[in-house]
Short mmCIF file of C-alpha atoms in Angstrom, two decimals:
data_model
loop_
_atom_site.label_atom_id
_atom_site.label_comp_id
_atom_site.label_asym_id
_atom_site.label_seq_id
_atom_site.Cartn_x
_atom_site.Cartn_y
_atom_site.Cartn_z
CA MET A 1076 140.22 106.20 131.83
CA SER A 1077 137.00 107.48 131.30
CA THR A 1078 134.38 105.61 129.02
CA PRO A 1079 133.88 107.53 125.75
CA GLY A 1080 131.31 109.43 125.04
CA PHE A 1081 128.81 110.79 121.95
CA LEU A 1082 131.95 112.65 121.24
CA GLU A 1083 134.44 110.79 121.65
CA VAL A 1084 132.10 108.18 119.18
CA GLY A 1085 132.02 110.91 116.60
CA ILE A 1086 135.70 111.54 117.33
CA SER A 1087 135.91 107.77 116.67
CA LEU A 1088 134.56 108.04 112.97
CA ILE A 1089 137.60 108.85 111.68
CA LEU A 1090 138.56 105.63 111.52
CA VAL A 1091 136.23 105.19 109.79
CA VAL A 1092 136.88 108.01 107.15
CA ILE A 1093 140.35 105.84 106.32
CA ALA A 1094 138.31 103.19 106.13
CA VAL A 1095 135.93 104.43 103.08
CA VAL A 1096 139.00 105.99 101.85
CA ILE A 1097 140.81 103.01 101.83
CA ALA A 1098 139.25 101.08 100.38
CA ARG A 1099 137.88 103.53 97.68
CA TYR A 1100 141.99 104.19 96.73
CA TRP A 1101 142.14 100.06 96.79
CA ARG A 1102 138.69 100.46 93.89
CA ILE A 1103 137.23 97.95 96.50
CA PRO A 1104 133.56 98.95 95.97
CA VAL A 1105 132.28 98.51 99.47
CA GLU A 1106 131.77 102.19 100.62
CA LYS A 1107 128.34 103.55 100.65
CA ASP A 1108 128.04 99.05 102.74
CA MET A 1109 131.27 101.71 105.27
CA ALA A 1110 128.38 103.86 105.18
CA LEU A 1111 125.24 102.90 105.98
CA GLY A 1112 127.48 99.71 107.64
CA SER A 1113 128.68 102.27 110.42
CA VAL A 1114 124.93 104.33 110.81
CA ARG A 1115 123.10 101.31 111.52
CA ALA A 1116 125.91 100.23 114.19
CA PHE A 1117 125.54 103.10 116.22
CA VAL A 1118 121.43 103.83 115.21
CA GLN A 1119 121.36 99.94 117.36
CA LEU A 1120 123.34 99.74 119.09
CA VAL A 1121 121.91 103.69 120.69
CA ALA A 1122 118.91 101.77 120.87
CA VAL A 1123 119.89 98.76 122.21
CA GLY A 1124 121.57 100.70 124.98
CA TYR A 1125 118.82 102.73 125.73
CA ALA A 1126 116.54 99.70 126.26
CA LEU A 1127 118.78 97.69 127.69
CA GLU A 1128 118.57 101.20 130.82
CA VAL A 1129 114.45 100.10 130.22
CA ILE A 1130 114.98 97.07 131.18
CA PHE A 1131 117.72 96.92 133.94
CA ASP A 1132 115.58 98.93 135.90
CA LEU A 1133 112.65 97.67 135.80
CA GLN A 1134 113.71 94.69 136.66
CA SER A 1135 110.65 92.16 135.16
CA PRO A 1136 112.17 88.59 133.94
CA TRP A 1137 109.27 89.08 131.59
CA LEU A 1138 111.15 91.76 130.30
CA ILE A 1139 114.41 89.19 130.05
CA LEU A 1140 112.08 86.48 128.73
CA LEU A 1141 110.20 89.50 126.20
CA ALA A 1142 114.48 90.39 125.93
CA LEU A 1143 115.15 86.59 124.50
CA ALA A 1144 112.83 86.29 122.71
CA VAL A 1145 113.29 88.98 119.84
CA MET A 1146 116.66 88.12 120.12
CA ILE A 1147 116.05 84.26 119.19
CA ILE A 1148 113.68 85.08 116.49
CA VAL A 1149 115.57 88.10 115.32
CA GLY A 1150 118.73 85.54 115.28
CA ALA A 1151 116.30 82.35 113.48
CA HIS A 1152 115.08 85.42 111.14
CA ALA A 1153 118.84 86.21 109.66
CA ALA A 1154 120.26 82.41 109.62
CA ALA A 1155 117.49 80.98 107.32
CA GLY A 1156 118.02 83.57 105.00
CA ARG A 1157 121.15 81.97 104.88
CA VAL A 1158 119.57 78.22 104.37
CA LYS A 1159 118.03 77.33 100.68
CA ASP A 1160 117.26 74.86 99.38
CA VAL A 1161 114.88 74.16 102.20
CA LYS A 1162 111.04 75.52 103.02
CA ARG A 1163 110.13 77.11 105.61
CA PRO A 1164 113.91 76.50 107.41
CA PHE A 1165 112.52 79.70 110.14
CA VAL A 1166 110.85 76.26 111.84
CA ILE A 1167 113.92 74.62 112.19
CA THR A 1168 116.50 77.67 112.62
CA VAL A 1169 114.60 79.25 115.44
CA THR A 1170 113.90 75.98 117.19
CA ALA A 1171 117.35 75.13 117.08
CA MET A 1172 118.08 77.98 118.63
CA THR A 1173 115.17 78.44 121.04
CA VAL A 1174 116.69 74.58 122.78
CA GLY A 1175 120.42 75.49 121.97
CA SER A 1176 120.10 78.88 123.67
CA LEU A 1177 117.20 78.39 126.98
CA VAL A 1178 118.80 75.45 128.25
CA THR A 1179 122.59 76.40 127.98
CA ILE A 1180 120.98 79.64 129.75
CA ALA A 1181 119.35 77.19 132.11
CA VAL A 1182 122.08 75.58 133.01
CA MET A 1183 123.90 78.14 134.18
CA ILE A 1184 120.97 80.20 136.38
CA LEU A 1185 119.70 76.32 137.98
CA THR A 1186 123.27 75.68 138.61
CA ARG A 1187 124.05 79.69 139.99
CA ILE A 1188 126.76 80.90 138.05
CA ILE A 1189 124.68 83.59 136.94
CA SER A 1190 122.09 85.35 138.70
CA PHE A 1191 118.59 85.79 136.94
CA GLU A 1192 118.85 89.29 136.34
CA ALA A 1193 118.93 91.20 133.19
CA ARG A 1194 121.94 92.77 133.84
CA TYR A 1195 123.48 89.45 133.51
CA VAL A 1196 121.21 87.23 130.98
CA ILE A 1197 120.90 89.09 128.20
CA PRO A 1198 123.79 89.96 127.45
CA LEU A 1199 125.87 86.12 127.42
CA ALA A 1200 122.47 85.55 125.14
CA GLY A 1201 123.86 87.83 122.97
CA MET A 1202 126.73 86.09 123.15
CA ILE A 1203 124.64 82.61 122.85
CA ILE A 1204 123.14 83.67 120.47
CA GLY A 1205 124.56 84.99 118.11
CA ASN A 1206 126.75 81.59 118.26
CA SER A 1207 124.17 79.74 117.66
CA MET A 1208 123.03 81.29 114.36
CA ASN A 1209 125.68 81.15 113.06
CA ALA A 1210 125.97 77.61 113.83
CA SER A 1211 122.38 76.31 113.10
CA ALA A 1212 122.42 78.62 109.20
CA LEU A 1213 126.19 76.70 109.04
CA THR A 1214 124.34 73.20 109.71
CA ALA A 1215 120.83 73.39 108.32
CA SER A 1216 122.84 74.35 104.78
CA ARG A 1217 126.06 71.99 104.89
CA LEU A 1218 123.09 68.96 105.80
CA THR A 1219 120.79 70.42 102.29
CA THR A 1220 123.59 71.07 100.56
CA ASP A 1221 124.84 66.99 100.85
CA LEU A 1222 122.00 65.36 100.79
CA LYS A 1223 120.95 66.90 97.15
CA ASP A 1224 125.02 66.35 95.97
CA ASN A 1225 125.21 63.35 97.26
CA ARG A 1226 122.05 61.40 96.35
CA LEU A 1227 122.95 58.21 94.04
CA ALA A 1228 125.11 57.62 97.16
CA ILE A 1229 123.01 58.24 100.07
CA GLU A 1230 119.71 56.25 97.34
CA SER A 1231 123.22 53.53 97.21
CA ALA A 1232 122.85 52.56 100.72
CA LEU A 1233 119.70 53.04 100.95
CA ALA A 1234 118.98 50.67 98.44
CA LEU A 1235 120.71 48.03 100.11
CA GLY A 1236 118.95 48.56 103.11
CA LYS A 1237 120.58 50.89 105.39
CA GLY A 1238 118.35 52.70 107.44
CA TRP A 1239 118.05 56.26 106.60
CA ARG A 1240 120.49 57.27 109.24
CA VAL A 1241 123.21 54.62 108.11
CA ALA A 1242 122.57 55.83 104.81
CA SER A 1243 123.55 59.76 105.75
CA LYS A 1244 126.43 59.27 108.35
CA LYS A 1245 128.88 61.04 106.51
CA TYR A 1246 126.72 63.98 105.73
CA ILE A 1247 124.83 64.41 109.22
CA ARG A 1248 128.04 64.36 111.53
CA ASN A 1249 130.09 66.58 108.42
CA SER A 1250 127.49 69.60 108.99
CA ALA A 1251 127.45 68.91 112.28
CA THR A 1252 130.59 69.97 112.77
CA ALA A 1253 130.15 72.15 109.81
CA GLY A 1254 128.42 74.42 112.37
CA MET A 1255 131.14 73.93 115.70
CA MET A 1256 133.53 74.20 113.13
CA SER A 1257 134.39 78.11 114.39
CA MET A 1258 133.55 77.04 118.22
CA LEU A 1259 136.03 74.70 117.78
CA ASN A 1260 138.96 77.27 116.78
CA PHE A 1261 137.81 79.79 119.08
CA MET A 1262 138.92 76.90 121.73
CA LYS A 1263 142.05 76.25 120.08
CA THR A 1264 143.30 80.14 120.27
CA VAL A 1265 141.62 81.58 122.84
CA GLY A 1266 144.71 84.02 124.80
CA ILE A 1267 147.34 82.92 122.51
CA VAL A 1268 145.27 84.37 119.37
CA ALA A 1269 143.23 87.64 120.70
CA LEU A 1270 141.09 88.17 123.77
CA PRO A 1271 137.80 87.65 123.27
CA GLY A 1272 135.36 90.64 123.41
CA ALA A 1273 133.47 89.49 127.34
CA MET A 1274 137.76 88.96 128.37
CA THR A 1275 138.85 92.32 126.61
CA GLY A 1276 135.05 94.32 128.38
CA MET A 1277 136.21 93.45 131.78
CA ILE A 1278 139.46 94.49 131.83
CA LEU A 1279 138.21 97.55 129.79
CA ALA A 1280 136.07 98.41 132.62
CA GLY A 1281 138.16 98.22 135.35
CA ALA A 1282 138.38 94.63 136.83
CA GLU A 1283 141.14 92.66 137.32
CA PRO A 1284 142.41 90.37 134.61
CA LEU A 1285 141.83 86.83 136.13
CA ASP A 1286 139.15 87.17 136.91
CA ALA A 1287 137.70 88.63 133.92
CA VAL A 1288 139.73 85.45 132.52
CA LEU A 1289 137.68 83.30 134.88
CA PHE A 1290 134.67 84.85 133.69
CA GLN A 1291 135.59 84.35 130.08
CA ILE A 1292 136.29 80.21 130.64
CA VAL A 1293 132.57 79.67 131.41
CA VAL A 1294 131.55 82.16 128.10
CA ALA A 1295 133.62 79.78 126.49
CA TYR A 1296 132.66 76.41 127.30
CA MET A 1297 128.52 77.74 127.20
CA LEU A 1298 129.51 78.96 123.86
CA LEU A 1299 130.77 75.20 123.93
CA SER A 1300 126.95 73.49 124.56
CA ALA A 1301 125.31 76.61 123.45
CA VAL A 1302 126.46 75.86 119.67
CA THR A 1303 126.59 71.87 120.30
CA ILE A 1304 123.31 71.59 121.06
CA THR A 1305 122.02 74.05 118.61
CA SER A 1306 124.16 72.16 115.41
CA VAL A 1307 122.60 68.49 116.42
CA MET A 1308 119.40 69.67 116.49
CA ALA A 1309 119.44 72.50 113.24
CA VAL A 1310 120.63 68.50 111.77
CA GLU A 1311 117.77 66.65 113.36
CA LEU A 1312 115.15 69.13 112.39
CA THR A 1313 116.75 69.22 109.07
CA ILE A 1314 117.70 66.36 107.69
CA ARG A 1315 113.71 64.20 108.78
CA ARG A 1316 112.49 66.72 105.86
CA PHE A 1317 114.74 65.60 103.98
CA PHE A 1318 113.49 61.47 104.69
CA THR A 1319 110.74 59.80 104.75
CA ARG A 1320 108.58 57.05 107.45
CA CYS A 1321 109.61 54.37 105.10
CA HIS A 1322 113.22 55.48 104.12
CA GLN A 1323 112.97 57.13 101.62
CA LEU A 1324 114.90 60.38 100.05
CA GLN A 1325 112.87 62.90 99.03
CA HIS A 1326 112.85 64.44 95.29
CA ASP A 1327 110.94 68.07 97.01
CA VAL A 1328 111.71 69.62 101.48
CA MET B 940 101.58 27.01 87.84
CA ALA B 941 103.81 29.17 89.07
CA THR B 942 103.19 31.21 91.48
CA PRO B 943 104.89 34.57 91.00
CA VAL B 944 107.53 36.76 93.01
CA LEU B 945 106.35 39.70 92.40
CA GLU B 946 102.90 41.38 91.09
CA VAL B 947 102.13 44.71 90.49
CA HIS B 948 98.14 46.54 90.46
CA ASN B 949 97.38 49.26 88.86
CA LEU B 950 100.42 50.89 90.49
CA GLY B 951 100.73 54.42 89.33
CA ARG B 952 102.62 57.63 90.98
CA ALA B 953 102.08 60.92 90.25
CA VAL B 954 104.51 64.04 90.67
CA THR B 955 103.42 67.39 90.67
CA GLN B 956 106.05 69.60 87.77
CA ASP B 957 105.93 72.87 87.18
CA GLY B 958 102.82 73.47 89.36
CA ARG B 959 101.35 70.74 87.02
CA VAL B 960 100.41 67.31 87.93
CA LYS B 961 101.81 64.92 86.38
CA SER B 962 101.34 60.79 86.06
CA ILE B 963 105.39 58.76 85.33
CA VAL B 964 103.97 55.72 86.43
CA ASP B 965 100.42 55.09 84.98
CA ASP B 966 98.36 52.20 86.57
CA ILE B 967 101.01 49.20 85.28
CA SER B 968 100.08 45.75 86.19
CA TYR B 969 101.64 42.57 86.15
CA ASN B 970 103.07 39.29 86.94
CA PHE B 971 106.37 38.86 87.28
CA PHE B 972 107.97 35.26 88.47
CA PRO B 973 110.67 33.64 89.46
CA ASP B 974 114.37 32.45 88.17
CA LYS B 975 113.27 34.65 84.89
CA ILE B 976 115.43 37.74 83.08
CA TYR B 977 112.84 40.84 82.53
CA THR B 978 113.71 43.64 80.45
CA ILE B 979 111.55 46.55 80.29
CA ILE B 980 111.82 48.54 76.97
CA GLY B 981 111.31 51.89 76.04
CA PRO B 982 111.92 55.79 75.37
CA SER B 983 113.49 58.06 77.44
CA GLY B 984 111.29 59.17 80.07
CA SER B 985 108.41 56.23 79.60
CA GLY B 986 108.74 55.61 83.26
CA LYS B 987 110.80 52.94 83.10
CA SER B 988 113.62 54.15 85.17
CA SER B 989 110.47 55.50 87.56
CA LEU B 990 109.24 51.50 87.77
CA LEU B 991 111.71 49.94 88.78
CA ARG B 992 111.45 52.76 91.85
CA LEU B 993 108.63 51.99 92.92
CA LEU B 994 109.64 47.88 92.91
CA ASN B 995 112.35 48.84 94.61
CA ARG B 996 110.49 51.47 97.12
CA LEU B 997 113.01 54.29 96.88
CA ASP B 998 109.64 56.24 95.85
CA GLU B 999 106.77 56.03 96.96
CA PRO B 1000 103.19 54.49 95.17
CA THR B 1001 100.19 57.00 94.54
CA SER B 1002 98.06 55.35 93.78
CA GLY B 1003 98.61 49.96 93.04
CA GLU B 1004 100.54 47.78 95.73
CA VAL B 1005 103.00 45.82 94.63
CA VAL B 1006 102.98 42.43 96.08
CA PHE B 1007 105.88 40.45 96.90
CA HIS B 1008 105.52 36.16 97.86
CA GLY B 1009 101.74 37.58 98.10
CA LYS B 1010 102.25 40.70 101.42
CA ASP B 1011 101.32 43.57 99.92
CA HIS B 1012 104.95 45.70 100.39
CA CYS B 1013 104.11 48.19 102.38
CA ASP B 1014 103.78 45.13 105.17
CA TYR B 1015 107.50 44.46 105.11
CA PRO B 1016 110.31 46.61 106.97
CA PRO B 1017 111.32 48.46 103.95
CA CYS B 1018 115.55 48.03 105.28
CA GLU B 1019 114.33 43.58 105.14
CA LEU B 1020 112.37 44.15 101.34
CA ARG B 1021 115.46 46.09 99.53
CA GLN B 1022 117.39 43.02 100.84
CA LYS B 1023 115.25 40.58 99.22
CA ILE B 1024 114.59 43.66 96.17
CA GLY B 1025 118.03 44.81 95.18
CA TYR B 1026 118.42 47.74 92.67
CA LEU B 1027 121.43 48.14 90.48
CA PHE B 1028 121.59 52.35 90.17
CA GLN B 1029 122.53 52.91 85.85
CA THR B 1030 126.31 54.88 87.27
CA PRO B 1031 127.30 52.27 90.16
CA TYR B 1032 128.61 54.42 92.93
CA LEU B 1033 131.19 52.59 95.24
CA PHE B 1034 132.06 53.12 98.83
CA GLU B 1035 135.17 54.50 100.46
CA GLY B 1036 137.37 51.56 100.50
CA THR B 1037 138.23 48.72 98.97
CA VAL B 1038 136.09 45.93 97.13
CA ARG B 1039 136.00 44.07 100.76
CA ASP B 1040 134.59 46.91 102.14
CA ASN B 1041 132.03 47.46 100.10
CA LEU B 1042 131.13 44.14 99.97
CA LEU B 1043 131.00 45.09 104.24
CA TYR B 1044 128.98 47.24 104.22
CA ALA B 1045 126.03 44.87 102.19
CA THR B 1046 126.36 42.44 104.86
CA LYS B 1047 128.13 42.09 107.84
CA ASN B 1048 129.68 38.82 109.19
CA LEU B 1049 130.42 37.43 106.10
CA SER B 1050 132.86 34.11 105.66
CA ASP B 1051 135.36 33.48 103.73
CA GLU B 1052 133.93 31.37 101.95
CA SER B 1053 131.23 33.62 100.48
CA ILE B 1054 133.05 37.35 99.96
CA LYS B 1055 135.44 34.20 97.39
CA LEU B 1056 131.29 33.21 95.74
CA LEU B 1057 131.24 36.63 95.59
CA LEU B 1058 133.82 37.94 93.26
CA GLU B 1059 133.24 34.93 91.65
CA GLN B 1060 129.83 35.49 90.96
CA ALA B 1061 130.78 38.80 89.34
CA GLN B 1062 133.37 37.59 87.54
CA LEU B 1063 135.81 39.99 89.60
CA LYS B 1064 139.95 38.22 90.49
CA PRO B 1065 140.45 37.67 94.39
CA GLU B 1066 143.74 40.38 93.49
CA GLN B 1067 141.11 42.53 93.34
CA LEU B 1068 140.25 42.56 96.92
CA ASP B 1069 141.78 44.47 98.93
CA ARG B 1070 142.52 47.00 96.88
CA PRO B 1071 140.62 50.27 97.25
CA THR B 1072 137.96 51.07 94.00
CA ASP B 1073 138.84 54.66 93.46
CA ASN B 1074 140.89 53.69 90.45
CA PHE B 1075 138.54 50.50 88.87
CA SER B 1076 136.94 50.66 85.59
CA GLY B 1077 133.79 51.61 84.81
CA GLY B 1078 133.39 47.91 84.67
CA GLU B 1079 135.14 46.88 87.18
CA LYS B 1080 132.64 49.10 89.33
CA GLN B 1081 130.35 47.68 88.10
CA ARG B 1082 131.18 44.61 89.16
CA VAL B 1083 131.65 45.71 92.20
CA ALA B 1084 128.14 46.62 92.71
CA ILE B 1085 127.28 43.38 91.19
CA ALA B 1086 128.53 41.64 93.66
CA ARG B 1087 128.31 44.33 96.90
CA LEU B 1088 124.41 43.92 95.95
CA LEU B 1089 124.43 39.99 95.27
CA ALA B 1090 126.12 39.78 99.38
CA THR B 1091 122.26 41.26 100.97
CA CYS B 1092 121.49 37.59 99.15
CA PRO B 1093 118.02 39.65 96.84
CA GLU B 1094 115.46 37.12 95.52
CA VAL B 1095 114.70 40.16 92.33
CA VAL B 1096 117.33 41.95 90.52
CA LEU B 1097 115.76 45.85 89.49
CA LEU B 1098 119.04 46.86 87.21
CA ASP B 1099 118.49 50.54 85.46
CA GLU B 1100 120.69 50.96 82.71
CA PRO B 1101 122.97 48.87 83.98
CA THR B 1102 125.69 49.33 81.30
CA SER B 1103 124.04 53.03 79.64
CA ALA B 1104 126.95 54.53 82.17
CA LEU B 1105 129.80 52.00 81.11
CA ASP B 1106 132.75 52.06 77.61
CA PRO B 1107 131.01 50.98 75.33
CA SER B 1108 133.40 48.12 75.16
CA TYR B 1109 132.18 46.67 78.49
CA THR B 1110 129.28 46.08 77.72
CA GLU B 1111 128.82 42.88 76.54
CA ALA B 1112 130.67 41.46 78.73
CA ILE B 1113 128.74 42.95 82.09
CA GLU B 1114 125.51 41.37 80.18
CA LYS B 1115 126.98 38.09 80.07
CA LEU B 1116 127.19 38.29 83.81
CA ILE B 1117 123.56 39.46 84.81
CA VAL B 1118 122.79 35.79 82.39
CA ASP B 1119 124.55 33.88 84.44
CA ILE B 1120 123.83 35.13 87.71
CA VAL B 1121 120.45 35.11 86.92
CA ALA B 1122 120.57 31.66 85.19
CA LYS B 1123 123.26 30.24 88.04
CA GLY B 1124 121.71 32.03 91.26
CA LYS B 1125 117.98 31.31 90.85
CA LEU B 1126 117.19 35.00 90.64
CA THR B 1127 114.09 37.21 88.74
CA ALA B 1128 116.05 39.92 87.41
CA ILE B 1129 113.92 42.84 86.54
CA VAL B 1130 116.47 44.70 83.24
CA VAL B 1131 115.61 48.35 82.73
CA THR B 1132 117.31 49.10 79.32
CA HIS B 1133 116.79 51.78 76.38
CA SER B 1134 117.79 49.42 74.54
CA PRO B 1135 116.26 47.21 72.44
CA GLU B 1136 119.38 45.32 70.71
CA GLN B 1137 119.82 44.58 74.59
CA ALA B 1138 117.47 43.48 75.65
CA LEU B 1139 116.88 41.16 73.32
CA ARG B 1140 120.47 39.77 73.96
CA ILE B 1141 119.01 39.66 77.89
CA GLY B 1142 115.77 38.69 78.59
CA LYS B 1143 113.47 36.28 76.94
CA GLU B 1144 110.19 38.59 77.83
CA ALA B 1145 109.49 42.18 77.33
CA LEU B 1146 107.43 45.16 78.35
CA LEU B 1147 107.16 48.28 76.52
CA MET B 1148 106.26 51.13 78.58
CA VAL B 1149 105.45 54.28 76.70
CA ASP B 1150 104.77 57.23 78.49
CA GLY B 1151 104.40 55.87 82.02
CA LYS B 1152 102.19 53.25 80.68
CA LEU B 1153 102.50 49.44 79.86
CA VAL B 1154 101.72 49.12 76.58
CA GLU B 1155 102.84 45.96 74.81
CA THR B 1156 104.09 42.52 77.05
CA GLY B 1157 105.24 39.62 76.02
CA GLU B 1158 108.18 37.26 74.60
CA ILE B 1159 110.72 39.49 73.33
CA ASN B 1160 110.57 39.11 69.46
CA GLN B 1161 106.68 39.44 69.19
CA VAL B 1162 107.37 43.14 72.26
CA ILE B 1163 109.64 44.30 69.78
CA ASN B 1164 108.77 42.96 65.59
CA GLU B 1165 105.31 42.90 66.01
CA PRO B 1166 103.93 44.63 68.43
CA GLN B 1167 100.62 44.58 68.72
CA SER B 1168 99.28 48.26 70.07
CA GLU B 1169 99.69 51.41 68.51
CA LEU B 1170 100.95 53.02 70.61
CA GLY B 1171 104.20 49.95 70.09
CA LYS B 1172 103.27 50.51 66.48
CA LEU B 1173 104.84 54.00 67.10
CA TYR B 1174 108.06 52.89 69.19
CA LYS B 1175 108.62 50.15 66.45
CA GLN B 1176 108.68 52.87 64.01
CA ARG B 1177 111.06 55.33 65.73
CA GLN B 1178 112.75 52.97 66.54
CA LEU B 1179 113.15 51.76 63.13
CA LYS B 1180 114.45 55.48 61.90
#
């Protein structure tokens, strides 16, 4: 099988038309979003494709780092938009995502699982950053909601002389778990319910299934690490906004 | 003359609301002496609960100081201070589990003897000890919260409208319980109430707060029935209406 060209991509628009027709028939008001999303996906992905070709050809470590920085900043901005009721959420999401992503990528490079080449680092970083983005947004927004909704419970513990960490232990755990949940669910069903993207891509590109599987296992572990670090960082950064050094739950964060 | 257990000097807290700075506790000075019940009365929004929160250091004052046993509030580790100056919320919040779990949450390693004593003090039945608190009535929950409060061996207890969230049938029992605990436990209690009648039933000393300011202090009957200040007289008139 050859890889599809622009003609094949154009033909595949039939699938978008099918989706739009179904949505319209069922009066689901998403036709506009579907059309816009399809165009947007095309433009973004083609632009990324050209950018990656340039980056791969130039082989510059600085370009790799610049690409990572852009990916993290854009991802963190999107994640921050999902975190309500906290001032400057971007600081939380960008820090958590940077630590979670860079630690994981660094471990992969230092242990020589991958080499520091754009061809490996950028696609894997894309997966890591995408998952970290969701983890940071879910963790920070869940924690914020829980702390605001459970003021009486938390202050009841504080008033008994408990420290802020003890008083908010339940909410710390719940929010970190929320951030990791989709990853944990993915790990439970991977290979059974669905074949993950990286593995599917490799098989379609002609790799041996076992090679693709081994690579996918590494990807799963990598994502688990990134999501866990990001969630924990997001908790630590968010919760410090809520409590003072004197173990007081702030009214305005 | 006895030494005050708790002193408040020019205490204030200002907050920003809708872009404006508002003083919710305004330049309050008062001395609280041991083994007495003080009631803080005043209209809603007068800063009574905000004052209590400052005494327990749940909130930070923006001016003035609180002195506990001759030492500035801020010189105590906050967690240690809060065990000595306990706080009971208007709506009792009980942690998951049984009455015993709640008592042990407050203080680990409570002996069976201490637990028995706490149950007696809060007038809870021994058979309630290992029952989950989910199905407890409001009055029972408040008793558990009182027992839990006493588990940290506080010297001062701050009670924020302890009966206002309860069914009126529990009010009298909780009031009696508070008076009893203070009498037996050698405690100082500072009770916030919006009801002058309740203040008359519970305490001997009263503080009247209006608009964040302390406008009247002294013997409860005098504060309520013979106020000296203009704001105090206005409060009395409103109560009579």
